[in-house]
């Protein structure tokens, strides 16, 4: 059994990284996630596990440091918040294009521009539809608790190496800043050189030995037909993720006439709304996508013929609602309710919105 | 006739061959234009790695620019970085695998324009890497636009009437800036336009790699280079133009060698 503690979401990212044997963290300060690097610098894992922690000169440098480390077969990560993730877009595209595994945490704040340091989910489209250039997809995990901040660092590295693909943990300022109890895993050792050879020995730049060809990490291909082939391979990988990696939580949906769909901290609020409305006899349920890419469209489609309306509840102007509409494909009504710019709605506000669709 | 052939055979006899291709370079035909310096510098890197016996330790980071394909020619592991980001990529590789020999290889647009921040901060942290900087005063890859290092008055496709300081500012001597940083252990400026210059450049590259072994900061080697295609000159004219115009602004020689005069040793960074 692991250790039970009361911790902030951001601090837990740091703890989980060290405990799961992460090799390197590269970051740049930005509210509301600076505690990640601050915690790492206080815990000094380089003295215990040997993990490298480096404050870079920018998010651009951080993400390209992640590229270098990932290319060497190491388990590396970064974290930031919305404006910083925009700066990382170039590097994220290169990571996806070179098929490099890594974990990127976005503790979202309100935008656009410098925006606000208050919580937001306005980077949903950026995370799930690209953000950088080119046809690529990240695996996107949306934690709704401090425990999931912990668990998804570990799961994130597993998935990143399983698919040789960047994984994004799309959190928000609420999850990053709030304190909850969390069970931490026991310290695991970092991978040895032998383990790296066994897992990534076919591609990582660990130094060319006489028994193998040189390894080159690159996303460059001058021949259009070859580049298309390469793209097709990437697309096949994303399809595989869609088949095997969809994760979600379903609450009270079996008899539901109305289903709220929400991720992250919006789902926590909707959970309360479901309790309040159910107490008044309203048959309402909640679907919480845990993976935002791949999106849990099948489970949404499954309930579509039974419900009068899906309501997408988001801390943004309505981004996930389009993915729900695609999943529902016109079978029933799909509406959106949300607040923007750092405003977090209350459970009662969500209930009022729900009442409109009776 | 027979005696000429006899003479040739004697000249090319194995015992008379003084120049050979490094076994670390392959038989692919380099894509560089005639007269370009990139190929020469890459040959020198291959020779140094081979002579030091560090093929298994070496990891190179290529830039975006004409030399993006350097990874095709030298038989070591490589990572291809985004435009300007090679120093950040190299930083992480070296930090995570301190036992490796890590080097970045960048053009002037890559190192001194889009990647200025990554360059200065990697050196300022004293990363134990070798940074090779090929300064041809132009953007070769994209067809000859102005670079930060383009000389005043130099004609490029984006300065068709010559670089005008009122509009474009001054040619950036980034190597001089780098020499000011405490993280730099060795900073030198070389060229490869004559046999003697090639030998000196090779010595400098070798020294840079040896300094990396000492864990005492960044070793930075600038090569003032030609770009015949970009400059629209023949290879011979390019060498002449470089000597007459580039060398006065970018004088050759060591800018910094932090070897301590008293002990002959480099300062070893505290770990
Ligand atoms: C982000 C980005 N911006 C612009 C480019 C286009 N580009 C490719 S190479 C290059 C300049 C290369 O010049 P330099 O670094 O001097 O190297 P050279 O080709 O002269 O060796 C540019 C601007 C790019 N690939 N990526």
mmCIF file of C-alpha atoms and ligand atoms in Angstrom, chain A residues 90 94 133, chain B residues 32 36 38 63-68 82-85 105-114 133-149 226-227, ligand 1:
data_model
loop_
_atom_site.group_PDB
_atom_site.id
_atom_site.type_symbol
_atom_site.label_atom_id
_atom_site.label_comp_id
_atom_site.label_asym_id
_atom_site.label_seq_id
_atom_site.Cartn_x
_atom_site.Cartn_y
_atom_site.Cartn_z
ATOM 1 C CA UNK A 90 6.236 23.742 -32.125
ATOM 2 C CA UNK A 94 8.048 17.743 -33.481
ATOM 3 C CA UNK A 133 1.079 22.135 -37.112
ATOM 4 C CA UNK B 32 26.083 20.346 -50.487
ATOM 5 C CA UNK B 36 30.264 24.888 -49.521
ATOM 6 C CA UNK B 38 29.572 22.283 -44.492
ATOM 7 C CA UNK B 63 19.786 22.030 -37.035
ATOM 8 C CA UNK B 64 17.253 23.172 -39.575
ATOM 9 C CA UNK B 65 19.256 24.608 -42.441
ATOM 10 C CA UNK B 66 21.500 23.286 -45.193
ATOM 11 C CA UNK B 67 23.169 20.916 -42.736
ATOM 12 C CA UNK B 68 19.932 19.294 -41.577
ATOM 13 C CA UNK B 82 13.650 22.160 -34.661
ATOM 14 C CA UNK B 83 15.000 25.437 -36.093
ATOM 15 C CA UNK B 84 17.235 27.032 -33.451
ATOM 16 C CA UNK B 85 16.541 24.530 -30.684
ATOM 17 C CA UNK B 105 25.862 21.771 -35.208
ATOM 18 C CA UNK B 106 24.122 24.953 -36.351
ATOM 19 C CA UNK B 107 24.086 27.605 -39.059
ATOM 20 C CA UNK B 108 24.007 31.315 -38.307
ATOM 21 C CA UNK B 109 20.260 31.747 -38.805
ATOM 22 C CA UNK B 110 19.641 28.757 -36.587
ATOM 23 C CA UNK B 111 22.103 29.722 -33.839
ATOM 24 C CA UNK B 112 22.121 33.522 -33.911
ATOM 25 C CA UNK B 113 18.553 34.447 -34.943
ATOM 26 C CA UNK B 114 15.730 32.057 -34.112
ATOM 27 C CA UNK B 133 28.616 27.164 -35.469
ATOM 28 C CA UNK B 134 28.836 27.511 -39.244
ATOM 29 C CA UNK B 135 28.707 31.196 -40.111
ATOM 30 C CA UNK B 136 28.164 31.734 -43.825
ATOM 31 C CA UNK B 137 26.542 35.174 -43.389
ATOM 32 C CA UNK B 138 23.380 34.061 -45.174
ATOM 33 C CA UNK B 139 20.380 31.724 -45.014
ATOM 34 C CA UNK B 140 21.590 29.031 -47.385
ATOM 35 C CA UNK B 141 18.731 26.569 -47.154
ATOM 36 C CA UNK B 142 15.886 28.947 -47.864
ATOM 37 C CA UNK B 143 17.612 30.526 -50.837
ATOM 38 C CA UNK B 144 19.916 33.302 -49.683
ATOM 39 C CA UNK B 145 18.019 35.645 -47.379
ATOM 40 C CA UNK B 146 19.688 37.978 -44.865
ATOM 41 C CA UNK B 147 21.084 36.328 -41.746
ATOM 42 C CA UNK B 148 21.886 38.072 -38.455
ATOM 43 C CA UNK B 149 25.540 37.742 -39.497
ATOM 44 C CA UNK B 226 31.406 30.122 -47.645
ATOM 45 C CA UNK B 227 28.056 29.819 -49.398
HETATM 46 C C1 LIG C 1 10.244 27.746 -37.431
HETATM 47 C C2 LIG C 1 10.886 27.793 -38.760
HETATM 48 N N1 LIG C 1 11.040 28.980 -39.382
HETATM 49 C C3 LIG C 1 11.616 29.034 -40.595
HETATM 50 C C4 LIG C 1 12.059 27.906 -41.213
HETATM 51 C C5 LIG C 1 12.651 28.001 -42.595
HETATM 52 N N2 LIG C 1 14.114 27.870 -42.603
HETATM 53 C C6 LIG C 1 14.706 26.694 -42.867
HETATM 54 S S1 LIG C 1 16.377 26.793 -42.843
HETATM 55 C C7 LIG C 1 16.328 28.446 -42.493
HETATM 56 C C8 LIG C 1 17.577 29.263 -42.360
HETATM 57 C C9 LIG C 1 18.838 28.485 -42.335
HETATM 58 O O1 LIG C 1 19.934 29.331 -42.356
HETATM 59 P P1 LIG C 1 21.203 29.043 -41.494
HETATM 60 O O2 LIG C 1 20.840 28.658 -40.111
HETATM 61 O O3 LIG C 1 22.111 30.216 -41.624
HETATM 62 O O4 LIG C 1 21.854 27.725 -42.140
HETATM 63 P P2 LIG C 1 22.395 27.466 -43.633
HETATM 64 O O5 LIG C 1 21.255 26.907 -44.411
HETATM 65 O O6 LIG C 1 22.913 28.754 -44.182
HETATM 66 O O7 LIG C 1 23.473 26.463 -43.417
HETATM 67 C C10 LIG C 1 15.013 28.894 -42.396
HETATM 68 C C11 LIG C 1 14.657 30.290 -42.120
HETATM 69 C C12 LIG C 1 11.859 26.673 -40.531
HETATM 70 N N3 LIG C 1 12.240 25.498 -41.072
HETATM 71 N N4 LIG C 1 11.287 26.655 -39.313
#
